Amino acid sequence: MLLWFSALSSSFSSPVSLSPSLVPRVRSSYNSGRTFLGLDKCNACIGTSICKKFFKEEIRFGNWLASPLQLPPDYLPSYPANYSDDSKTWRPVEITRLVSKYQNELSDRRICASASAPKTCSIERVLRKTGRFQKWLQAKRLTPDLVQGLPSPLLRCPSQRLLDRVVRRYAEVADAGSIFMDHFTDRDKLRLLYTLAVNAHPILLQIFPGAEGWPLPKYLGSCGRFLVSTSTRPLQEFYGAPPDQAADLAYQLLGVLESLRNNDLNYFFYFTHIDAGMFGIFSNGHLFIRNASTLGVIDKQEGSQVATRAEENKDIFSCLVSGCQAELPSCNAIPEKQSLVLVCRQLLPRLLQGKFPSPVQEEIDAALTQCAEGTRPDPEVLGAASRLKDILRPLRTCDPRFAYRYPDCRYNAKF
Ligand SMILES: *[C@@H]1O[C@H](CO)[C@@H](O)[C@H](O)[C@H]1NC(C)=O
Ligand SMILES: *[C@@H]1O[C@H](CO)[C@@H](O)[C@H](O)[C@H]1NC(C)=O
């Protein structure tokens, strides 16, 4: 792996003298590295903002260092790694694929097929010729019609306010900050469109940053079809946690869902699908959303400016991942309780079952059952969740394992 990265860096920065016998080997590992990251597919990619750190070996995949010339197995959705700014201190990060390798290959084939091109074609050329991208090229501002028909729940009901935020916060261009795309090159536009069409997860991390209090990991950058973010351990690793920790995590999870329903910016976030890998825990005990790819957003302030004729706006960008089959519910059909029901049904029972003495356990189970019943009206589900939070609050302990609220919790019951 080290040699592979050296090979990458030597090909990108100043030429390093290599013994002739090394050159073919280095070139081939360089090429397989580029292919591994999906850099050869740019600008049908997320971006290149963090490639330099890979080339400088300031991002290192963890467990594969032992066998230098081997790339990590390519079937995993994400990889643990270490990240450094000075090559001395390292912190854990996560390197995540935009979609699985299989889905990548499938969507690349779909792109070629859409142009009746042979199995291998210039993906970028095909995408550039589409009517949608031609409209993007003309556009100064990202308007709802430009993203209509894209399958991501983020863009299901887009308001102008949300789309302006995407442009303003898009971290893959040099000067973020304006709602106009004047500073976007054609390349930047294609990358943004491709990312939004395939998986809006990296865009969500950029526009709702953890540093501003959103429950999302920090976006560090991208290279090819991979993104790098701060690292969390998935929730399922905590299913066997002791009662006080389980109570703490369940309490935080309910708090995160609350902040997704009610926040200063008046956006309503909901999950279309939930599994335990979608939440993660930082080393300080703080719980975050680890995978935002199924997170939908509704603007409670501006509403949606989209007519419901998404069908007419379907094109190749609508079909890259789902194959055009996915039918999403209409904007006004998302009930407030949606994410709660999913979490109370699928995650919290695994975390909280059989851990607490009687009658606390029975109270927890009863609240969970009510919260998980999707047929109940919103207020009943929200009420059950709030009751569950009240039961859990005193079951959490105050000690250094919960560094995100310790030692504050010793002096203030609010923590
Ligand atoms: C990161 O570095 C630390 C310390 O060198 C090491 O123990 C750990 O295994 C590394 N983790 C990964 C994922 O590479
Ligand atoms: C994120 O969630 C989606 C939907 O469940 C899943 O397909 C994808 O593999 C997940 N991504 C990662 C990196 O786990």
Coordinates of C-alpha atoms and ligand atoms in Angstrom, one line a residue:
M1 CA 0.0 0.0 0.0
L2 CA 2.8 2.4 0.9
L3 CA 4.5 1.7 -2.4
W4 CA 1.3 2.2 -4.2
F5 CA 0.8 5.6 -2.7
S6 CA 4.5 6.5 -3.4
A7 CA 3.8 5.5 -6.9
L8 CA 0.8 7.8 -7.0
S9 CA 2.7 10.7 -5.5
S10 CA 5.7 10.3 -7.8
S11 CA 3.5 10.4 -10.8
F12 CA 1.8 13.5 -9.6
S13 CA 4.5 15.6 -8.1
S14 CA 8.2 16.0 -8.9
P15 CA 9.7 13.1 -10.7
V16 CA 11.5 10.7 -8.4
S17 CA 14.3 8.7 -9.8
L18 CA 13.3 5.1 -9.8
S19 CA 15.4 2.2 -10.9
P20 CA 14.3 1.0 -14.3
S21 CA 13.2 -2.3 -13.1
L22 CA 10.8 -0.7 -10.7
V23 CA 9.1 1.5 -13.2
P24 CA 6.7 -1.0 -14.9
R25 CA 5.7 -2.3 -11.5
V26 CA 5.1 1.2 -10.1
R27 CA 3.2 2.3 -13.2
S28 CA 0.9 -0.7 -13.0
S29 CA 0.2 -0.2 -9.3
Y30 CA -0.3 3.5 -10.0
N31 CA -2.9 2.6 -12.6
S32 CA -4.7 0.1 -10.3
G33 CA -4.7 2.7 -7.6
R34 CA -6.4 5.3 -9.9
T35 CA -8.9 2.7 -10.9
F36 CA -9.5 1.6 -7.4
L37 CA -10.4 5.2 -6.3
G38 CA -12.4 5.8 -9.5
L39 CA -10.2 8.7 -10.5
D40 CA -10.1 7.5 -14.0
K41 CA -13.9 8.1 -14.1
C42 CA -13.7 11.8 -13.2
N43 CA -15.6 14.0 -13.9
A44 CA -18.3 11.4 -13.4
C45 CA -17.1 11.4 -9.8
I46 CA -17.4 13.2 -6.5
G47 CA -14.2 15.3 -6.8
T48 CA -10.5 15.5 -6.2
S49 CA -10.1 17.7 -3.2
I50 CA -8.4 15.2 -1.1
C51 CA -6.3 13.3 -3.7
K52 CA -3.2 15.2 -2.7
K53 CA -3.4 13.8 0.8
F54 CA -3.5 10.3 -0.6
F55 CA -0.5 11.0 -2.8
K56 CA 1.4 12.5 0.1
E57 CA 0.6 9.4 2.1
E58 CA -1.2 11.5 4.7
I59 CA -4.2 9.2 4.4
R60 CA -3.4 5.6 5.0
F61 CA -5.7 2.6 4.8
G62 CA -5.3 0.7 8.0
N63 CA -5.1 -3.0 7.9
W64 CA -3.5 -3.5 4.5
L65 CA -0.2 -1.9 5.2
A66 CA 1.4 -5.2 5.8
S67 CA 1.3 -6.2 2.1
P68 CA 2.5 -3.1 0.3
L69 CA 1.5 -3.9 -3.2
Q70 CA -2.0 -5.0 -2.4
L71 CA -5.0 -2.8 -2.6
P72 CA -7.7 -3.3 0.0
P73 CA -10.4 -5.7 -1.1
D74 CA -12.7 -3.8 -3.5
Y75 CA -16.1 -5.2 -2.3
L76 CA -16.3 -3.2 0.9
P77 CA -18.6 -0.1 1.2
S78 CA -16.1 1.7 3.4
Y79 CA -12.6 1.4 4.9
P80 CA -11.1 2.5 8.2
A81 CA -8.0 4.7 7.7
N82 CA -5.7 7.1 9.4
Y83 CA -5.3 10.8 8.5
S84 CA -2.6 13.3 9.3
D85 CA -1.8 17.0 8.7
D86 CA 1.8 16.7 9.6
S87 CA 2.7 13.0 9.2
K88 CA 3.2 12.9 13.0
T89 CA -0.1 12.8 14.7
W90 CA -2.8 10.6 13.1
R91 CA -6.5 10.4 13.6
P92 CA -9.0 7.8 12.5
V93 CA -11.1 8.6 9.4
E94 CA -13.4 6.6 7.2
I95 CA -13.0 6.3 3.5
T96 CA -16.4 5.6 1.9
R97 CA -17.5 4.6 -1.6
L98 CA -20.3 6.7 -3.1
V99 CA -22.0 3.4 -4.0
S100 CA -20.9 -0.2 -4.1
K101 CA -18.4 -1.4 -6.7
Y102 CA -21.1 -3.4 -8.3
Q103 CA -23.5 -0.5 -8.5
N104 CA -20.8 1.7 -9.9
E105 CA -20.2 -0.8 -12.7
L106 CA -23.9 -1.2 -13.4
S107 CA -24.5 2.6 -13.6
D108 CA -21.5 3.0 -15.9
R109 CA -23.0 0.4 -18.2
R110 CA -26.3 2.1 -18.0
I111 CA -24.7 5.4 -19.1
C112 CA -23.1 3.8 -22.1
A113 CA -26.3 1.9 -22.9
S114 CA -28.3 5.2 -22.8
A115 CA -26.2 6.5 -25.7
S116 CA -26.4 3.1 -27.5
A117 CA -22.7 3.1 -27.0
P118 CA -20.6 0.0 -26.7
K119 CA -20.0 -1.5 -23.2
T120 CA -17.1 0.8 -22.6
C121 CA -17.6 4.3 -23.7
S122 CA -16.6 7.8 -22.5
I123 CA -19.0 8.1 -19.6
E124 CA -18.2 11.8 -19.3
R125 CA -18.9 12.5 -23.0
V126 CA -22.2 10.8 -22.8
L127 CA -23.2 12.7 -19.7
R128 CA -22.1 16.0 -21.1
K129 CA -24.4 15.5 -24.2
T130 CA -27.5 15.0 -22.1
G131 CA -30.2 17.7 -22.2
R132 CA -30.1 18.0 -18.4
F133 CA -26.4 18.8 -18.4
Q134 CA -26.7 21.3 -21.2
K135 CA -29.3 23.1 -19.1
W136 CA -26.9 23.0 -16.1
L137 CA -24.2 24.6 -18.4
Q138 CA -26.6 27.5 -19.1
A139 CA -27.7 27.9 -15.5
K140 CA -26.4 30.6 -13.2
R141 CA -28.4 29.4 -10.2
L142 CA -29.3 25.8 -9.2
T143 CA -33.1 25.8 -9.6
P144 CA -35.6 23.0 -8.8
D145 CA -36.1 22.1 -12.5
L146 CA -32.4 21.2 -12.8
V147 CA -32.7 18.4 -10.2
Q148 CA -36.2 17.2 -10.9
G149 CA -36.4 13.5 -11.4
L150 CA -33.2 12.7 -9.5
P151 CA -33.9 9.8 -7.2
S152 CA -32.3 11.1 -3.9
P153 CA -34.8 11.9 -1.2
L154 CA -32.8 15.0 -0.5
L155 CA -34.0 16.4 -3.9
R156 CA -37.5 14.9 -3.7
C157 CA -39.1 18.2 -2.7
P158 CA -36.4 20.8 -3.2
S159 CA -36.9 24.4 -2.2
Q160 CA -34.8 27.2 -3.7
R161 CA -33.4 27.9 -0.3
L162 CA -32.1 24.3 0.0
L163 CA -30.6 24.4 -3.5
D164 CA -28.9 27.7 -2.8
R165 CA -27.4 26.1 0.3
V166 CA -26.0 23.3 -1.8
V167 CA -24.3 25.7 -4.1
R168 CA -23.1 28.0 -1.3
R169 CA -21.7 25.1 0.7
Y170 CA -20.3 22.9 -2.0
A171 CA -16.8 22.2 -0.8
E172 CA -15.3 20.8 -4.0
V173 CA -15.0 24.2 -5.6
A174 CA -12.4 26.8 -4.5
D175 CA -14.6 29.7 -3.5
A176 CA -17.8 28.6 -1.9
G177 CA -20.1 31.2 -0.5
S178 CA -22.2 32.4 -3.4
I179 CA -25.6 31.1 -4.4
F180 CA -24.6 31.7 -8.0
M181 CA -22.6 29.2 -9.9
D182 CA -20.4 31.7 -11.7
H183 CA -17.3 30.2 -10.1
F184 CA -18.2 26.7 -11.2
T185 CA -16.4 25.3 -14.2
D186 CA -18.2 22.8 -16.5
R187 CA -16.2 20.1 -14.6
D188 CA -17.5 21.3 -11.2
K189 CA -21.1 21.2 -12.5
L190 CA -20.8 17.7 -13.8
R191 CA -19.3 16.5 -10.6
L192 CA -22.0 18.1 -8.5
L193 CA -24.8 16.7 -10.7
Y194 CA -23.2 13.2 -10.8
T195 CA -22.9 13.2 -7.0
L196 CA -26.5 14.4 -6.4
A197 CA -27.7 11.8 -8.9
V198 CA -25.8 8.8 -7.4
N199 CA -25.8 9.5 -3.6
A200 CA -26.4 12.8 -1.9
H201 CA -24.6 11.7 1.3
P202 CA -21.4 13.8 0.7
I203 CA -23.5 16.8 -0.2
L204 CA -25.5 16.5 3.0
L205 CA -22.3 16.4 5.1
Q206 CA -21.2 19.6 3.3
I207 CA -24.4 21.6 3.6
F208 CA -25.3 20.6 7.2
P209 CA -21.8 20.4 8.9
G210 CA -21.3 18.9 12.3
A211 CA -19.3 22.0 13.3
E212 CA -22.6 23.9 13.2
G213 CA -24.4 21.4 15.4
W214 CA -25.9 19.0 12.8
P215 CA -25.6 15.4 13.7
L216 CA -23.3 14.5 10.8
P217 CA -19.6 13.6 10.6
K218 CA -17.1 16.0 9.2
Y219 CA -16.6 16.0 5.4
L220 CA -12.8 16.0 4.8
G221 CA -12.9 15.8 1.0
S222 CA -13.1 13.4 -1.9
C223 CA -10.9 11.6 -4.4
G224 CA -12.6 10.0 -7.4
R225 CA -15.6 8.1 -6.2
F226 CA -14.6 8.0 -2.6
L227 CA -15.1 10.5 0.2
V228 CA -13.3 10.9 3.4
S229 CA -15.0 11.8 6.7
T230 CA -14.4 11.5 10.4
S231 CA -14.7 8.1 11.8
T232 CA -17.5 6.5 13.9
R233 CA -18.2 3.0 15.1
P234 CA -21.5 1.7 13.8
L235 CA -24.4 1.4 16.3
Q236 CA -24.7 -2.4 15.9
E237 CA -21.4 -2.8 17.7
F238 CA -23.1 -1.4 20.8
Y239 CA -26.1 -3.8 20.9
G240 CA -24.4 -5.7 23.7
A241 CA -23.4 -2.5 25.6
P242 CA -24.0 -2.3 29.4
P243 CA -27.4 -0.7 30.5
D244 CA -26.1 2.8 31.2
Q245 CA -24.4 3.0 27.9
A246 CA -27.4 1.6 26.0
A247 CA -29.6 4.1 27.7
D248 CA -27.2 6.9 26.8
L249 CA -27.2 5.9 23.1
A250 CA -30.9 5.4 22.9
Y251 CA -31.4 8.7 24.5
Q252 CA -29.1 10.4 22.1
L253 CA -30.7 8.6 19.1
L254 CA -34.1 10.0 20.1
G255 CA -32.5 13.4 20.5
V256 CA -31.1 13.3 17.0
L257 CA -34.4 12.4 15.6
E258 CA -36.0 15.3 17.5
S259 CA -33.4 17.7 16.0
L260 CA -34.2 16.4 12.6
R261 CA -37.9 17.3 13.1
N262 CA -37.3 20.6 14.8
N263 CA -34.3 22.8 14.1
D264 CA -33.5 26.5 13.8
L265 CA -33.4 26.3 10.0
N266 CA -36.9 24.9 9.7
Y267 CA -35.9 21.8 7.7
F268 CA -37.7 18.6 8.3
F269 CA -35.4 15.6 7.8
Y270 CA -36.8 12.0 7.5
F271 CA -35.3 8.6 6.8
T272 CA -36.7 6.6 3.9
H273 CA -34.9 3.5 5.2
I274 CA -33.0 2.7 8.4
D275 CA -30.5 0.2 9.6
A276 CA -28.0 0.1 12.5
G277 CA -25.1 1.0 10.2
M278 CA -26.7 4.4 9.6
F279 CA -25.8 5.6 13.0
G280 CA -22.3 5.8 14.4
I281 CA -20.6 6.7 17.7
F282 CA -17.5 8.9 17.9
S283 CA -14.7 8.0 20.4
N284 CA -16.1 10.6 22.8
G285 CA -19.4 8.7 23.0
H286 CA -21.3 11.1 20.8
L287 CA -23.9 9.6 18.4
F288 CA -24.2 10.8 14.8
I289 CA -25.8 9.9 11.5
R290 CA -23.1 7.8 9.7
N291 CA -24.9 7.2 6.4
A292 CA -27.2 10.0 5.2
S293 CA -27.9 8.5 1.8
T294 CA -31.5 7.8 2.7
L295 CA -32.2 11.1 4.4
G296 CA -34.9 13.2 2.9
V297 CA -35.4 16.9 3.5
I298 CA -38.5 19.1 3.4
D299 CA -38.3 22.8 3.7
K300 CA -40.9 23.8 6.3
Q301 CA -40.3 27.5 5.7
E302 CA -40.5 27.8 2.0
G303 CA -42.2 24.6 1.0
S304 CA -41.4 22.9 -2.3
Q305 CA -41.6 24.7 -5.6
V306 CA -41.9 21.6 -7.6
A307 CA -45.0 20.5 -9.4
T308 CA -45.5 16.7 -9.1
R309 CA -44.6 15.8 -12.6
A310 CA -41.3 14.1 -11.8
E311 CA -42.1 11.4 -14.4
E312 CA -41.6 13.8 -17.2
N313 CA -38.2 14.8 -16.0
K314 CA -36.7 11.3 -15.8
D315 CA -33.5 10.8 -17.7
I316 CA -30.3 8.8 -17.4
F317 CA -29.4 10.7 -14.2
S318 CA -32.6 9.4 -12.6
C319 CA -31.6 5.8 -13.3
L320 CA -27.9 5.5 -12.4
V321 CA -28.4 3.6 -9.1
S322 CA -32.0 2.5 -8.8
G323 CA -32.5 1.7 -12.5
C324 CA -35.5 4.0 -12.6
Q325 CA -37.7 1.7 -10.7
A326 CA -37.8 3.6 -7.4
E327 CA -41.0 5.4 -6.8
L328 CA -40.7 7.9 -4.0
P329 CA -43.7 9.1 -2.0
S330 CA -44.9 12.6 -2.7
C331 CA -43.6 15.5 -0.5
N332 CA -46.7 16.0 1.6
A333 CA -47.2 12.3 2.4
I334 CA -44.3 12.1 4.9
P335 CA -45.6 12.0 8.4
E336 CA -43.6 13.5 11.3
K337 CA -43.5 10.1 13.0
Q338 CA -41.8 8.3 10.1
S339 CA -38.2 8.1 11.3
L340 CA -39.3 7.4 14.9
V341 CA -41.4 4.4 13.9
L342 CA -38.5 2.9 11.9
V343 CA -36.0 3.4 14.8
C344 CA -38.4 2.1 17.5
R345 CA -39.2 -0.9 15.4
Q346 CA -35.7 -1.8 14.1
L347 CA -33.0 -0.4 16.3
L348 CA -34.0 0.5 19.8
P349 CA -35.4 -3.0 20.7
R350 CA -32.0 -4.5 19.9
L351 CA -30.2 -1.9 22.0
L352 CA -32.6 -1.9 25.0
Q353 CA -34.0 -5.4 25.3
G354 CA -33.6 -7.4 28.6
K355 CA -31.1 -5.0 30.2
F356 CA -33.0 -3.3 32.9
P357 CA -34.6 -4.4 36.2
S358 CA -38.3 -4.7 36.6
P359 CA -40.5 -2.7 36.3
V360 CA -38.3 -0.3 34.3
Q361 CA -37.8 -2.8 31.5
E362 CA -41.6 -3.3 31.2
E363 CA -42.1 0.5 30.9
I364 CA -39.4 0.7 28.3
D365 CA -40.9 -2.1 26.3
A366 CA -44.4 -0.6 26.5
A367 CA -43.2 2.8 25.2
L368 CA -41.2 1.1 22.5
T369 CA -44.2 -0.9 21.3
Q370 CA -46.4 2.2 21.0
C371 CA -43.6 4.2 19.3
A372 CA -43.2 1.4 16.7
E373 CA -46.8 1.3 15.6
G374 CA -47.0 3.0 12.3
T375 CA -50.8 3.1 12.3
R376 CA -51.0 5.3 15.3
P377 CA -51.4 9.0 14.7
D378 CA -48.3 11.3 15.0
P379 CA -49.0 12.7 18.5
E380 CA -49.2 9.2 20.0
V381 CA -46.0 8.0 18.5
L382 CA -44.2 11.3 19.4
G383 CA -45.7 11.0 22.9
A384 CA -44.4 7.5 23.4
A385 CA -40.9 8.6 22.2
S386 CA -41.0 11.4 24.7
R387 CA -42.0 9.1 27.5
L388 CA -39.2 6.8 26.5
K389 CA -36.7 9.6 26.7
D390 CA -38.0 10.5 30.2
I391 CA -37.5 6.9 31.3
L392 CA -34.0 6.7 29.8
R393 CA -32.7 10.1 31.1
P394 CA -32.0 9.0 34.7
L395 CA -30.6 5.6 33.6
R396 CA -27.6 7.3 32.0
T397 CA -24.6 7.6 34.3
C398 CA -22.1 10.4 34.4
D399 CA -18.5 9.2 33.9
P400 CA -15.6 9.7 31.6
R401 CA -16.8 7.1 29.1
F402 CA -19.3 9.8 28.0
A403 CA -16.6 12.4 27.3
Y404 CA -19.0 14.4 25.0
R405 CA -21.0 15.4 28.2
Y406 CA -18.5 14.8 30.9
P407 CA -17.6 16.5 33.3
D408 CA -20.5 18.9 32.6
C409 CA -22.9 16.2 33.7
R410 CA -21.4 16.3 37.2
Y411 CA -22.5 19.9 37.7
N412 CA -25.6 20.3 35.5
A413 CA -28.5 17.9 35.3
K414 CA -29.2 19.1 31.8
F415 CA -26.3 16.9 30.6
Ligands
LIG1 C1 -4.2 4.1 12.9 O1 -2.9 4.3 13.5 C2 -2.9 3.7 14.8 C3 -1.6 4.1 15.5 O2 -0.5 4.0 14.6 C4 -3.0 2.2 14.7 O3 -3.0 1.6 15.9 C5 -4.4 1.9 14.0 O4 -4.5 0.5 13.8 C6 -4.5 2.6 12.7 N1 -5.9 2.5 12.2 C7 -6.1 2.3 11.0 C8 -7.5 2.1 10.6 O5 -5.3 2.3 10.2
LIG2 C1 -25.7 3.5 3.2 O1 -27.0 3.1 3.2 C2 -27.4 2.6 1.9 C3 -28.9 2.3 2.0 O2 -29.1 1.4 3.0 C4 -26.6 1.4 1.5 O3 -26.9 0.9 0.3 C5 -25.1 1.8 1.5 O4 -24.3 0.6 1.3 C6 -24.7 2.4 2.8 N1 -23.4 2.9 2.7 C7 -22.4 2.6 3.5 C8 -21.0 3.2 3.2 O5 -22.5 1.8 4.4

